[in-house]
Coordinates of C-alpha atoms and ligand atoms in Angstrom, one line a residue:
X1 CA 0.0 0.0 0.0
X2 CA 1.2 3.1 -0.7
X3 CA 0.2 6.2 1.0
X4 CA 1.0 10.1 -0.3
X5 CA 2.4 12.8 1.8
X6 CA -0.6 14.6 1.6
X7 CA -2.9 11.8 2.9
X8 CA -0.5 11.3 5.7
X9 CA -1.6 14.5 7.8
X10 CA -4.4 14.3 10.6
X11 CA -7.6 15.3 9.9
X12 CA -7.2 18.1 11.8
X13 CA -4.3 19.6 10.1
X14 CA -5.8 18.5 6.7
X15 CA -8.7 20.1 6.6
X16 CA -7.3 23.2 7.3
X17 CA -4.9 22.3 4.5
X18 CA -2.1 23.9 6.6
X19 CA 1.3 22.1 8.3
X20 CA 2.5 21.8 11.2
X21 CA 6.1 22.3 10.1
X22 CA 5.7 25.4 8.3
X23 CA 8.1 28.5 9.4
X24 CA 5.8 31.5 10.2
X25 CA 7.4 34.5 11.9
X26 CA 7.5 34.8 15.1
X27 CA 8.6 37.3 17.7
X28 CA 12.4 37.7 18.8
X29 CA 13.2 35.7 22.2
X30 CA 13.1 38.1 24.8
X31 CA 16.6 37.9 27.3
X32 CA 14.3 37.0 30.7
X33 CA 11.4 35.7 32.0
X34 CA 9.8 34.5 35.3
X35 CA 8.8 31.8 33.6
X36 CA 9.3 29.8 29.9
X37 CA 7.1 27.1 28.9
X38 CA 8.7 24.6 26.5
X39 CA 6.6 23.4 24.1
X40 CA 2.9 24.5 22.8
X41 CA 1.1 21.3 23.2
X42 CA -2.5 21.3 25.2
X43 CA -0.5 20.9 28.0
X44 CA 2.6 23.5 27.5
X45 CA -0.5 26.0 26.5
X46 CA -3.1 25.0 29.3
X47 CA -0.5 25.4 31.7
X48 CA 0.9 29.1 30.0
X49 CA -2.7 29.8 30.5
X50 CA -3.2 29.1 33.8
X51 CA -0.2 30.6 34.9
X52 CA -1.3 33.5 33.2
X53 CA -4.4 33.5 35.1
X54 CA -2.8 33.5 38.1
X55 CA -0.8 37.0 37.2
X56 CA 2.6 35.5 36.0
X57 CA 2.2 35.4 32.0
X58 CA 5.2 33.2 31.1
X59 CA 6.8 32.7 27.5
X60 CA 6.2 29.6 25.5
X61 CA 8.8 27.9 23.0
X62 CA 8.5 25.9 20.5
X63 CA 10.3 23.8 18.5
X64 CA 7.6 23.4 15.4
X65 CA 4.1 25.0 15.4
X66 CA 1.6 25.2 18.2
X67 CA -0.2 21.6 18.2
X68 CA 2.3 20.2 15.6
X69 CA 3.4 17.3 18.3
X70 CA 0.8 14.9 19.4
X71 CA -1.8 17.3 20.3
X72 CA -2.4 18.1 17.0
X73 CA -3.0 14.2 15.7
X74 CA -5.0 13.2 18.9
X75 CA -8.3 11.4 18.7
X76 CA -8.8 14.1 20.8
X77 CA -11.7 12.5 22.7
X78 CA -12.0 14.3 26.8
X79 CA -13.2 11.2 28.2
X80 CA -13.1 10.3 31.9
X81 CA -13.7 6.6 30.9
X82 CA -10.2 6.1 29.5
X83 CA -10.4 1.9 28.3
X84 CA -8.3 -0.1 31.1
X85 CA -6.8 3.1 32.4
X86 CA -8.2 2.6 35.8
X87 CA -7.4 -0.9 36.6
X88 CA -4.2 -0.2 35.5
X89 CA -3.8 2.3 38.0
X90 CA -5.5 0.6 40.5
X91 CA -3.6 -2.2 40.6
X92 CA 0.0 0.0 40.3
X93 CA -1.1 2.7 42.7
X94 CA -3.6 1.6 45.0
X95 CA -7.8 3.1 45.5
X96 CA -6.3 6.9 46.9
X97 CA -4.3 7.6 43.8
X98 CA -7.2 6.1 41.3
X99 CA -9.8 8.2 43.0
X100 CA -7.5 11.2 42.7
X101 CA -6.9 10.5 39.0
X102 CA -9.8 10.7 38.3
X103 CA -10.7 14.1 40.2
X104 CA -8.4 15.6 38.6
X105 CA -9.5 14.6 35.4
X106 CA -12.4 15.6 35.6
X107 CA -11.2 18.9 36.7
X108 CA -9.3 19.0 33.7
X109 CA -12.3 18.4 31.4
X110 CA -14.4 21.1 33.5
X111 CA -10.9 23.6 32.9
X112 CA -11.3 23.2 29.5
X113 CA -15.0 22.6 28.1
X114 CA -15.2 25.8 30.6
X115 CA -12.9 28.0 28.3
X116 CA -13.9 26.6 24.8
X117 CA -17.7 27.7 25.9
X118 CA -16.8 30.7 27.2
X119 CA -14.4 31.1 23.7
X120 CA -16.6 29.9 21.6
X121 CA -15.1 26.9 20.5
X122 CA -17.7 24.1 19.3
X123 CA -17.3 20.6 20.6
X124 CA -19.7 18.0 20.8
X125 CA -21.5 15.9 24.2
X126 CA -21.0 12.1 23.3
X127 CA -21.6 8.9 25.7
X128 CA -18.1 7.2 26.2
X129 CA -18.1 3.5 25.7
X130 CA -15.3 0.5 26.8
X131 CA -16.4 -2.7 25.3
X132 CA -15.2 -6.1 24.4
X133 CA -15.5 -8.8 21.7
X134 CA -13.3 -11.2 23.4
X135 CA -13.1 -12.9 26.6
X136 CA -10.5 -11.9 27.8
X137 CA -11.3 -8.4 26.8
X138 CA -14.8 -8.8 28.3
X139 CA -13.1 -9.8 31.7
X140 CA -11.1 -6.4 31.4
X141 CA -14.2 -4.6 30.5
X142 CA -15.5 -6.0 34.3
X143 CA -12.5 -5.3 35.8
X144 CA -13.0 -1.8 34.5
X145 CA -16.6 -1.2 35.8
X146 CA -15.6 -2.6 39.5
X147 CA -12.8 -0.3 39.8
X148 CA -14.8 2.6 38.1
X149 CA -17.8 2.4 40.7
X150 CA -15.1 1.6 43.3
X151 CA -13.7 5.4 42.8
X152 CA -17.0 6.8 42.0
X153 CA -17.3 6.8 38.4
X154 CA -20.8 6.4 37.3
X155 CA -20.3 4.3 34.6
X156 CA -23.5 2.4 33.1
X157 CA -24.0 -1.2 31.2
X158 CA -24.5 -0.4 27.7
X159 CA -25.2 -3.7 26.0
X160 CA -23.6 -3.6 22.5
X161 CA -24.0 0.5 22.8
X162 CA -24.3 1.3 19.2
X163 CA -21.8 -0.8 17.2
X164 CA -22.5 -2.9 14.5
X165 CA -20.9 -6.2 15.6
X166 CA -21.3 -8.3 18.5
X167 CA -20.3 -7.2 21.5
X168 CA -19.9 -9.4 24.7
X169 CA -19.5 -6.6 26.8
X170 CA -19.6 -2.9 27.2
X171 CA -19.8 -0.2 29.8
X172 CA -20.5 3.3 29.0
X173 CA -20.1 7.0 30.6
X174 CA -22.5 9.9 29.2
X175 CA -21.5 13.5 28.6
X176 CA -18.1 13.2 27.8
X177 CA -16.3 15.0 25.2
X178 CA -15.0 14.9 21.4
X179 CA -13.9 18.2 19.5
X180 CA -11.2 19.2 16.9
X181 CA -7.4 19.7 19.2
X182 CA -6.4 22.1 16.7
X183 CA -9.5 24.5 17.7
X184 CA -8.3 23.9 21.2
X185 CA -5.0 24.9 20.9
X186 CA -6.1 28.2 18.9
X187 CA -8.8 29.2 21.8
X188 CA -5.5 28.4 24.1
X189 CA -3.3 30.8 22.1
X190 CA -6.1 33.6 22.3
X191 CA -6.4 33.3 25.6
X192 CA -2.9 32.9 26.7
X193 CA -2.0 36.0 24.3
X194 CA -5.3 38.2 26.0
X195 CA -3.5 37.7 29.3
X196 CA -0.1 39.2 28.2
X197 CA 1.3 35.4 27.4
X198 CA 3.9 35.1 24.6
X199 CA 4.5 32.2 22.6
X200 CA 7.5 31.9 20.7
X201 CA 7.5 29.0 17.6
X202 CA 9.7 27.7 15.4
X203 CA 12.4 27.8 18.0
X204 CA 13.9 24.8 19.5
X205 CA 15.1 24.6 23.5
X206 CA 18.6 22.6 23.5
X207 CA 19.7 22.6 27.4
X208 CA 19.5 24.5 30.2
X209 CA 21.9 25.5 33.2
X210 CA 22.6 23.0 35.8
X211 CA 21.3 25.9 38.2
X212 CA 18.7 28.3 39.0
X213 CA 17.9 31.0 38.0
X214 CA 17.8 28.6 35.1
X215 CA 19.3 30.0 31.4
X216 CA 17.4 28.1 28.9
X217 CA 19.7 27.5 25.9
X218 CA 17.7 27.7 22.3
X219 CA 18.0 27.6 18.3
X220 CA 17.4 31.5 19.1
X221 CA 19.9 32.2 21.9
X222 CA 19.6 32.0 25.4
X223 CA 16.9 33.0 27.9
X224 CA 17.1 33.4 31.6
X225 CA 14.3 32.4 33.7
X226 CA 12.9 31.7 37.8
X227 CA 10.8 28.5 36.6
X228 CA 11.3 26.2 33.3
X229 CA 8.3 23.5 32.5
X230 CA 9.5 21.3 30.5
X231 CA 5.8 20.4 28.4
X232 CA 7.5 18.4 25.9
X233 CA 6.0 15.3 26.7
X234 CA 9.4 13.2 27.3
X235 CA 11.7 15.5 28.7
X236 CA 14.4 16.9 27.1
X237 CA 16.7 16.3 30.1
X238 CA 17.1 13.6 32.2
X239 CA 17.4 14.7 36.1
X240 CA 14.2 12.5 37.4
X241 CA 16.0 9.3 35.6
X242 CA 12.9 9.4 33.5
X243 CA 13.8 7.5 30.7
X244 CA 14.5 4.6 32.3
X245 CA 10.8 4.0 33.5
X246 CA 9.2 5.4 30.1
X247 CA 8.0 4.1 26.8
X248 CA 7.1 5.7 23.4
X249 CA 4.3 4.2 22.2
X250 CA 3.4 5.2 18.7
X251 CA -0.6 4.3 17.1
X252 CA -2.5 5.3 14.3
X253 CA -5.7 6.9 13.1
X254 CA -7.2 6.8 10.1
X255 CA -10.3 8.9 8.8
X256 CA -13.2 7.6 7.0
X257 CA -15.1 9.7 4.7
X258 CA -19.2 9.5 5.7
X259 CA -21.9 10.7 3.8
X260 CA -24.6 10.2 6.6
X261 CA -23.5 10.3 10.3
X262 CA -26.3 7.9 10.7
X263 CA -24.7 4.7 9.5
X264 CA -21.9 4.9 11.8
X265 CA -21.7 4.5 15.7
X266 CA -22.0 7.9 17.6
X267 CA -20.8 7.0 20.7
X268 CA -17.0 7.8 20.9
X269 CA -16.0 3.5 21.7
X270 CA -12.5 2.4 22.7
X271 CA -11.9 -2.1 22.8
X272 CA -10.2 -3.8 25.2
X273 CA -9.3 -6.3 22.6
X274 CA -6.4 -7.1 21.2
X275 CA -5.4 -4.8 18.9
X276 CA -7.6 -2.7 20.3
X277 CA -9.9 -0.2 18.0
X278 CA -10.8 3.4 19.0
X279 CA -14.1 5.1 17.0
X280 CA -15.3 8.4 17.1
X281 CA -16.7 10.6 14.7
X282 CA -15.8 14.1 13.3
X283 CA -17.4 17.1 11.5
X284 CA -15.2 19.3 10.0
X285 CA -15.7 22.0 7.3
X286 CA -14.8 19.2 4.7
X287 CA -18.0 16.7 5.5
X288 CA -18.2 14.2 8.4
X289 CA -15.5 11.6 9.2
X290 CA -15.0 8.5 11.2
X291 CA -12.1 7.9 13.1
X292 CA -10.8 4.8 13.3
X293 CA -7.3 4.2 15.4
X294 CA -5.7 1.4 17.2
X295 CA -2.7 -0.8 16.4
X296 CA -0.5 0.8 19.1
X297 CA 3.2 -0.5 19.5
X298 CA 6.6 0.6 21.0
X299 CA 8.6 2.8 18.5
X300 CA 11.3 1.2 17.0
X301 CA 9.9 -1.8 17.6
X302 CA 7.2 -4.3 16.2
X303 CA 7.9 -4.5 12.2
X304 CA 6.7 -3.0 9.2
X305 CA 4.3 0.0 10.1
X306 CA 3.0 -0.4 6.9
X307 CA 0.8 -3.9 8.0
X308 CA -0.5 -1.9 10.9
X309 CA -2.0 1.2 8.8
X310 CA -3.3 -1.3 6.1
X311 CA -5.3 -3.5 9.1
X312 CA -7.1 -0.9 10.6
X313 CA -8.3 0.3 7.0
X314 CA -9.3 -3.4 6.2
X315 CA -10.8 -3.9 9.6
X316 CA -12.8 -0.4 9.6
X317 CA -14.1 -1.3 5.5
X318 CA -15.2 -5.0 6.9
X319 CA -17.1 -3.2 9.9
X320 CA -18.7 0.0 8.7
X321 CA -19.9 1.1 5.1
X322 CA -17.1 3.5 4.3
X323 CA -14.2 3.8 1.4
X324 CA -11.0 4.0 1.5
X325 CA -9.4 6.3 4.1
X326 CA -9.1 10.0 3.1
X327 CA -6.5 10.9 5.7
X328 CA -4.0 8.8 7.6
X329 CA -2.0 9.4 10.3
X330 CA 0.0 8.2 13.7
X331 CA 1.2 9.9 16.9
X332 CA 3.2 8.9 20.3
X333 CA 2.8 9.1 23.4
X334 CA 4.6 8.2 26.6
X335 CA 3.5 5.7 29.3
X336 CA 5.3 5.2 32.5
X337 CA 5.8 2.0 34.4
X338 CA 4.5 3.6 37.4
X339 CA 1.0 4.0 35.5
X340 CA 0.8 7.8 37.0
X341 CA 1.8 10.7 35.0
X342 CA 4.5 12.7 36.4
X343 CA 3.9 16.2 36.7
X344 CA 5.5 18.1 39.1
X345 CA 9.2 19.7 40.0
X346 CA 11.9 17.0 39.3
X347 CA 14.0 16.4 42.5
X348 CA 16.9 18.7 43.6
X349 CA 15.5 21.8 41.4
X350 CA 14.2 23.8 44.2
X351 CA 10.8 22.8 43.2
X352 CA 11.3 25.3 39.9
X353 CA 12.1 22.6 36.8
X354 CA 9.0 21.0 36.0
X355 CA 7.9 17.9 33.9
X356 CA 4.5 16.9 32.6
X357 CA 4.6 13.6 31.0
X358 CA 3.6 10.3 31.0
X359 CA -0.2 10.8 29.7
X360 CA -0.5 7.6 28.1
X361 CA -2.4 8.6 25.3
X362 CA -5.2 10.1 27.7
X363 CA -3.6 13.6 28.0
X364 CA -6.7 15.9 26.6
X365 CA -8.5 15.8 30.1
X366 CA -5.0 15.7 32.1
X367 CA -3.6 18.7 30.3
X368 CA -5.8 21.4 32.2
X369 CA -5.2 19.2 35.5
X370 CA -1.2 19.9 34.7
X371 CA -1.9 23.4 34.5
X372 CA -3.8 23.3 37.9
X373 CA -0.7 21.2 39.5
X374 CA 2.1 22.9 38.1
X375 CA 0.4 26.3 38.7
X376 CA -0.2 25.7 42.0
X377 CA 3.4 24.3 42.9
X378 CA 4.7 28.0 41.7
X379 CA 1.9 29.5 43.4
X380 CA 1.7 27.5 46.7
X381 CA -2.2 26.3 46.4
X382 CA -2.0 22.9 44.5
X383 CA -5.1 21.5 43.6
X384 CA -7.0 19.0 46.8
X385 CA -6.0 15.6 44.3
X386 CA -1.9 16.8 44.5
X387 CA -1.0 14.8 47.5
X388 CA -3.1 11.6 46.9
X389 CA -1.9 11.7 42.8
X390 CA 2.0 12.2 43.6
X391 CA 2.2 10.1 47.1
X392 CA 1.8 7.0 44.9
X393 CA 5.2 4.8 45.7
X394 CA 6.9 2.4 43.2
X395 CA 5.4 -0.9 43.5
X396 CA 7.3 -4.2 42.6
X397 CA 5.7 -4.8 39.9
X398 CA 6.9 -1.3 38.4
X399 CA 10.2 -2.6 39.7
X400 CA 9.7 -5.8 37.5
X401 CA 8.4 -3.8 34.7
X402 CA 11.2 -0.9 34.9
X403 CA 13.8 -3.7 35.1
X404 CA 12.3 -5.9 32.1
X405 CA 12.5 -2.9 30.0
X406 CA 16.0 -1.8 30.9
X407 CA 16.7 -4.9 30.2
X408 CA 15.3 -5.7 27.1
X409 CA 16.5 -2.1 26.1
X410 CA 19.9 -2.6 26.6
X411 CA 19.8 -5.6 24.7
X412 CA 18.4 -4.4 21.8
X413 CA 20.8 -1.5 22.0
X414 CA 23.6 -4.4 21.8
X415 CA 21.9 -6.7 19.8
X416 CA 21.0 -4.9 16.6
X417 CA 24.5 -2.6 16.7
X418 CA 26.1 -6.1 16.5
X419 CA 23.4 -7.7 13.9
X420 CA 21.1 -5.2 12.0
X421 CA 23.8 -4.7 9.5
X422 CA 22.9 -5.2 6.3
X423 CA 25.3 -7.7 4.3
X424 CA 28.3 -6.9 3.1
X425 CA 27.0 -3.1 2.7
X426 CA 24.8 -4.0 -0.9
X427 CA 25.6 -1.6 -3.6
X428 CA 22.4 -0.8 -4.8
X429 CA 20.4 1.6 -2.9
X430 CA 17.6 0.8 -0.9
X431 CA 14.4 0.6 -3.2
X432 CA 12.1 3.8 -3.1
X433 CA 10.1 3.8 0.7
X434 CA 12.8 1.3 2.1
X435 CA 15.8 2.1 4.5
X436 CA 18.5 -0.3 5.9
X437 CA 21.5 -0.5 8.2
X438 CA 24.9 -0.4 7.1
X439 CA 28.2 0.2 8.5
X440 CA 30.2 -1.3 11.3
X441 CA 28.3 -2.1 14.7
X442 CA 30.4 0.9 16.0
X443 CA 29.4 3.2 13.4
X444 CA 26.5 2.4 11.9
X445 CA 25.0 4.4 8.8
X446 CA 20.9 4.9 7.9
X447 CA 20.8 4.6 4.4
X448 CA 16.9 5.2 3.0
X449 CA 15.6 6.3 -0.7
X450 CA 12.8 8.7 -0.3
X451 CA 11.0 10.7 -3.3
X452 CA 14.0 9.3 -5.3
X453 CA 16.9 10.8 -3.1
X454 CA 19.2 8.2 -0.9
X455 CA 20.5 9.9 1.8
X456 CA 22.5 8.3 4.1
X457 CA 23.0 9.7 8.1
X458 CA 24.3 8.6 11.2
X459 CA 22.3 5.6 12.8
X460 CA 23.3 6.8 16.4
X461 CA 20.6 8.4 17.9
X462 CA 21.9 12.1 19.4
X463 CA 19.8 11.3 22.8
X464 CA 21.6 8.7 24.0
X465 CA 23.1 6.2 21.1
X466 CA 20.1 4.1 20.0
X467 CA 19.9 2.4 16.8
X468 CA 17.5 3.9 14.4
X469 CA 15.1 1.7 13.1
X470 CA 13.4 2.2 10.1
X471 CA 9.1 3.2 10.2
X472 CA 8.0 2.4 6.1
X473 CA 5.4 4.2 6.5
X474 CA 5.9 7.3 7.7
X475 CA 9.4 7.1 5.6
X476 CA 11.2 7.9 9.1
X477 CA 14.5 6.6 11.2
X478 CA 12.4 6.5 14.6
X479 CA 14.6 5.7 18.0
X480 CA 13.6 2.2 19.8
X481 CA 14.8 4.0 23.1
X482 CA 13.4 6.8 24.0
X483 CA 10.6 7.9 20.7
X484 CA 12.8 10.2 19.3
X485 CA 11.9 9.8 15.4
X486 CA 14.3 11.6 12.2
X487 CA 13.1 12.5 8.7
X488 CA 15.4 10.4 5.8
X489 CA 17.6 13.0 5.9
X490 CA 18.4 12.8 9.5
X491 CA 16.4 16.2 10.6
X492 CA 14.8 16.1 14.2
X493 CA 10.6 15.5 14.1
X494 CA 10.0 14.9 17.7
X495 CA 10.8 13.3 20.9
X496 CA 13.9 13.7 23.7
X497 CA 16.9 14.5 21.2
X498 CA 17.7 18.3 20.2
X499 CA 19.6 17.6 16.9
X500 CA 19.3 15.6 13.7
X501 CA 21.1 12.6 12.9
X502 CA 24.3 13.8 11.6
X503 CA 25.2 13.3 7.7
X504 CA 27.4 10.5 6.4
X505 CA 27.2 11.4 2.9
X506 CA 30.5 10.2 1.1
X507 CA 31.8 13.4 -1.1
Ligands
FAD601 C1 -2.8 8.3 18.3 C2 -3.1 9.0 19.6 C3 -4.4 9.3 19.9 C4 -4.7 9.9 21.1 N1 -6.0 10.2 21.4 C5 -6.3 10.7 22.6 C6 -7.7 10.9 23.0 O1 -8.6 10.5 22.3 N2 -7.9 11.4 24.3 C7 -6.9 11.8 25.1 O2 -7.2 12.2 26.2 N3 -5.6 11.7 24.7 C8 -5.3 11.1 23.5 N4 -4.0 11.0 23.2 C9 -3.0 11.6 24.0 C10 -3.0 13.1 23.9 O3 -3.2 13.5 22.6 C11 -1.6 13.5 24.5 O4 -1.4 13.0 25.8 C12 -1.5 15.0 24.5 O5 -1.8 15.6 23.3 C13 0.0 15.4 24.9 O6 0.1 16.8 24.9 P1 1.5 17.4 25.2 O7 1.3 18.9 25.2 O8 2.1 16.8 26.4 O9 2.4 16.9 24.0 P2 2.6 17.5 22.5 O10 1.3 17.9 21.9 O11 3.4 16.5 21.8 O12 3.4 18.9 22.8 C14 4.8 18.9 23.1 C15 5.4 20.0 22.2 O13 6.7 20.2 22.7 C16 7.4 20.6 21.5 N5 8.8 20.3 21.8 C17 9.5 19.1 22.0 N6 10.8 19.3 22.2 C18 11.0 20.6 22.2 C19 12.1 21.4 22.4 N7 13.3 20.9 22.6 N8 12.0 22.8 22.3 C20 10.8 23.4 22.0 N9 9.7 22.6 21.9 C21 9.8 21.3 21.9 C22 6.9 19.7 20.4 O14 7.2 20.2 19.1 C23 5.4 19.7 20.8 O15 4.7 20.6 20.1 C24 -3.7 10.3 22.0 C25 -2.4 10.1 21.7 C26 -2.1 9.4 20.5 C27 -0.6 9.1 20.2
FES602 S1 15.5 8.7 22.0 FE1 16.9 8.2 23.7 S2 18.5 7.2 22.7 FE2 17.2 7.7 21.1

């Protein structure tokens, strides 16, 4: 299957027929501030605003466009029923933390549905459904409901809700939420820059000082500031030993052209099968769509992307009466072994560096809770679900999990160095969409053939020395360790590293 760069935007970004790498001027970087935001994601921007709110407009940087990372190719659904997210919990972190997970995301749904009415932002009231076609996915789906009522959530038995298959189990939660992230983020930038906010784009942070008051290093020159947050989903420094407890997980969404809303589900569902299927439906200036996403796997990791898009389209064509997918695209996110996110000061920072991350691809609702946390650090009035939210300690099974992964990283790390090589360095150049490893296990070279060109570019990841493996359907050199991900030519998309995978072109 082949799939052009111009299907391969979100819906969101599509329809407004824009990009989210596009340079568009932007103001100089001023030489202070009490506070700089890195990175204009929902979170990044939800917490600008908030601080804002509070009388301490900070400045925002960012590396691409506001909403060009994941925010801008979410499902974008502001559920409070979140698939097998409480169990998860529950089991990791005990009843206290659930319970306060889920107040405070449903103070981060009332934080934003609050501001997009009061904005004017259209989004849309939709009953949330977790469901099963399997068994073991139906005993998940109970697990889900017991934990749900146990923490208060007043989720209901739906039957087979609205889908068109059978279901052998399904709970549901009314009122929730779906609506178009890219609106979001714009009523966020209007109200950030009506309270004296500024956000910078197109500029990316490289490092900061190893002290406060902290100088935030950038593409732009350097900025001093009191307070840094660090919204960049995995952070670009390591000082909490993050990255040894995190994982990228990458999954896609693909968007179904619909002539009458009617013939597909309204509900916005979510499986606990495996792999599992998200649905939800959109109507954009460009005619209605159903979303259809799933497939979710570590990046790096898990074979030819290409199998995973083409599944999802095959399963959603066999299911519902649409065509062929108009637009097609996937997004990461990061997912702790400690199940919680983090968001809060990282230790030894004078409770002034800050983190937000590990959403676990339920970050719409959490993003106005991070504003409310990390707000109310710098402030000194943290929201009542703080203490119960960050008190959760490190079970052993985290331990396991944490050690597993290390583990199984550093293997891989090892492993394909030593065996990924491709034979005796084959003359020709990979075929068009295909990329390969060549080189010497010390010094191994990306070699890909993109739109005709072969470039060939360092294989060492500039975080911290992955491999590069290569994603055939997104045409890109994406990092099994840590999500960072590299166009053909080794230029920096997204994740931890600052700079591109250097050139090994032979002059
Ligand atoms: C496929 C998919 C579907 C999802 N669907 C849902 C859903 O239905 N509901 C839900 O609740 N959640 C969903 N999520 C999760 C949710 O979208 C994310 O949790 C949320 O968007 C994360 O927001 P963020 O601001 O942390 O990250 P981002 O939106 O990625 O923002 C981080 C920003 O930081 C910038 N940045 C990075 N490094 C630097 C640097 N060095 N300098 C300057 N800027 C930098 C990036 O360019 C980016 O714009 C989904 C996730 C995925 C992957
Ligand atoms: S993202 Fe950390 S080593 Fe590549």
């Amino acid at each position: 299957m082949s799939i052009s760069p111009t299907e391969r935007r979100s819906l969101w970004w599509g329809v407004r027929n824009d990009d989210p790498d596009a340079d568009r001027p932007t103001e100089p970087l001023p030489a202070q501030a009490e506070t700089v935001v890195v990175g204009a994601g929902l979170v990044g921007l939800s917490t600008a605003v908030e601080l804002a709110r509070s009388g301490r407009p900070p400045v925002v940087i960012e590396a691409r466009r506001a909403g060009a990372g994941t925010s801008g190719h979410s499902s974008a659904k502001v559920s409070l029923l979140q698939g097998s997210r409480l169990q998860r919990l529950h089991r990791h972190a005990g009843v206290e933390t659930t319970a306060a997970y889920v107040a405070a995301n449903r103070a981060g749904q009332g934080w934003l549905t609050e501001l997009l009415e009061r904005r004017g932002t259209p989004f849309e009231r939709r009953l949330a459904v977790t469901y099963a076609t399997s068994t073991k996915g139906a005993e998940q789906v109970a697990e889900e409901r017991s934990v749900a009522r146990l923490v208060g959530l007043a989720v209901e038995d739906v039957g087979g809700a609205d889908l068109p298959f059978p279901v052998r189990d399904a709970i549901g939660l009314p009122d929730q939420v779906q609506v178009d992230p890219l609106t979001v983020i714009d009523a966020l930038l209007a109200e950030l820059t009506s309270l004296g906010g500024t956000v910078i784009e197109n500029v990316r942070v490289t490092g900061t000082s190893l002290t406060r008051p902290w100088t935030v290093t950038t593409t732009a020159g350097d900025i001093r500031a009191e307070n840094v947050v660090l919204a960049t989903q995995a952070p670009i420094l390591d000082r909490g030993l993050e990255f040894a407890r995190m994982r990228a997980l990458r999954s896609y969404v693909l968007a179904f052209a619909v002539d009458d809303l009617a013939s597909v589900p309204r509900s916005m569902s979510l499986s606990l099968d495996e792999p599992t299927r998200s649905l939800r439906t959109a109507s954009t200036a460009s005619g209605h769509f159903l979303l259809v996403g799933g497939n979710g796997h570590e990046v790096g990791h898990g074979g030819s992307t290409v199998d995973r898009v083409r599944e999802i389209e095959d399963w959603a064509r066999s299911s519902f009466p649409v065509g062929p997918a108009t637009w097609s695209w996937a997004a990461q996110d990061y997912h702790l072994t400690t199940q919680v996110p983090h968001i809060g000061a990282l230790p030894g920072t004078g409770g002034s560096l800050f983190v937000a991350t590990g959403m676990d691809k339920w970050g719409m609702a959490m993003a106005g809770a991070a504003a409310q946390l990390i707000t109310g650090d710098i402030t000194g009035t943290p929201p009542e679900y703080a203490g119960p939210l960050r008190s959760s300690s490190v079970s052993l099974s985290d331990v396991g999990e944490t050690a597993t992964f290390v583990a199984g990283v550093g293997a891989q790390w090892v492993g394909r160095r030593a065996a990924q090589l491709a034979p005796g360095d084959a003359d020709e150049p990979p075929a068009e969409g295909e990329g390969r490893i060549e080189g010497n296990p010390a010094n191994p070279v990306a070699v890909s053939t993109v739109d005709g060109r072969t470039c060939r570019v360092s294989a060492s990841c500039t975080h911290l020395g992955g491999v590069v493996q290569w994603n055939d359907v997104e045409r890109s050199w994406d990092c099994p360790l840590h999500g960072s991900r590299f166009r053909a030519d080794g230029s920096l998309i997204e994740g931890p590293a600052t700079t591109g995978l250097r050139s090994r072109e032979e002059s």
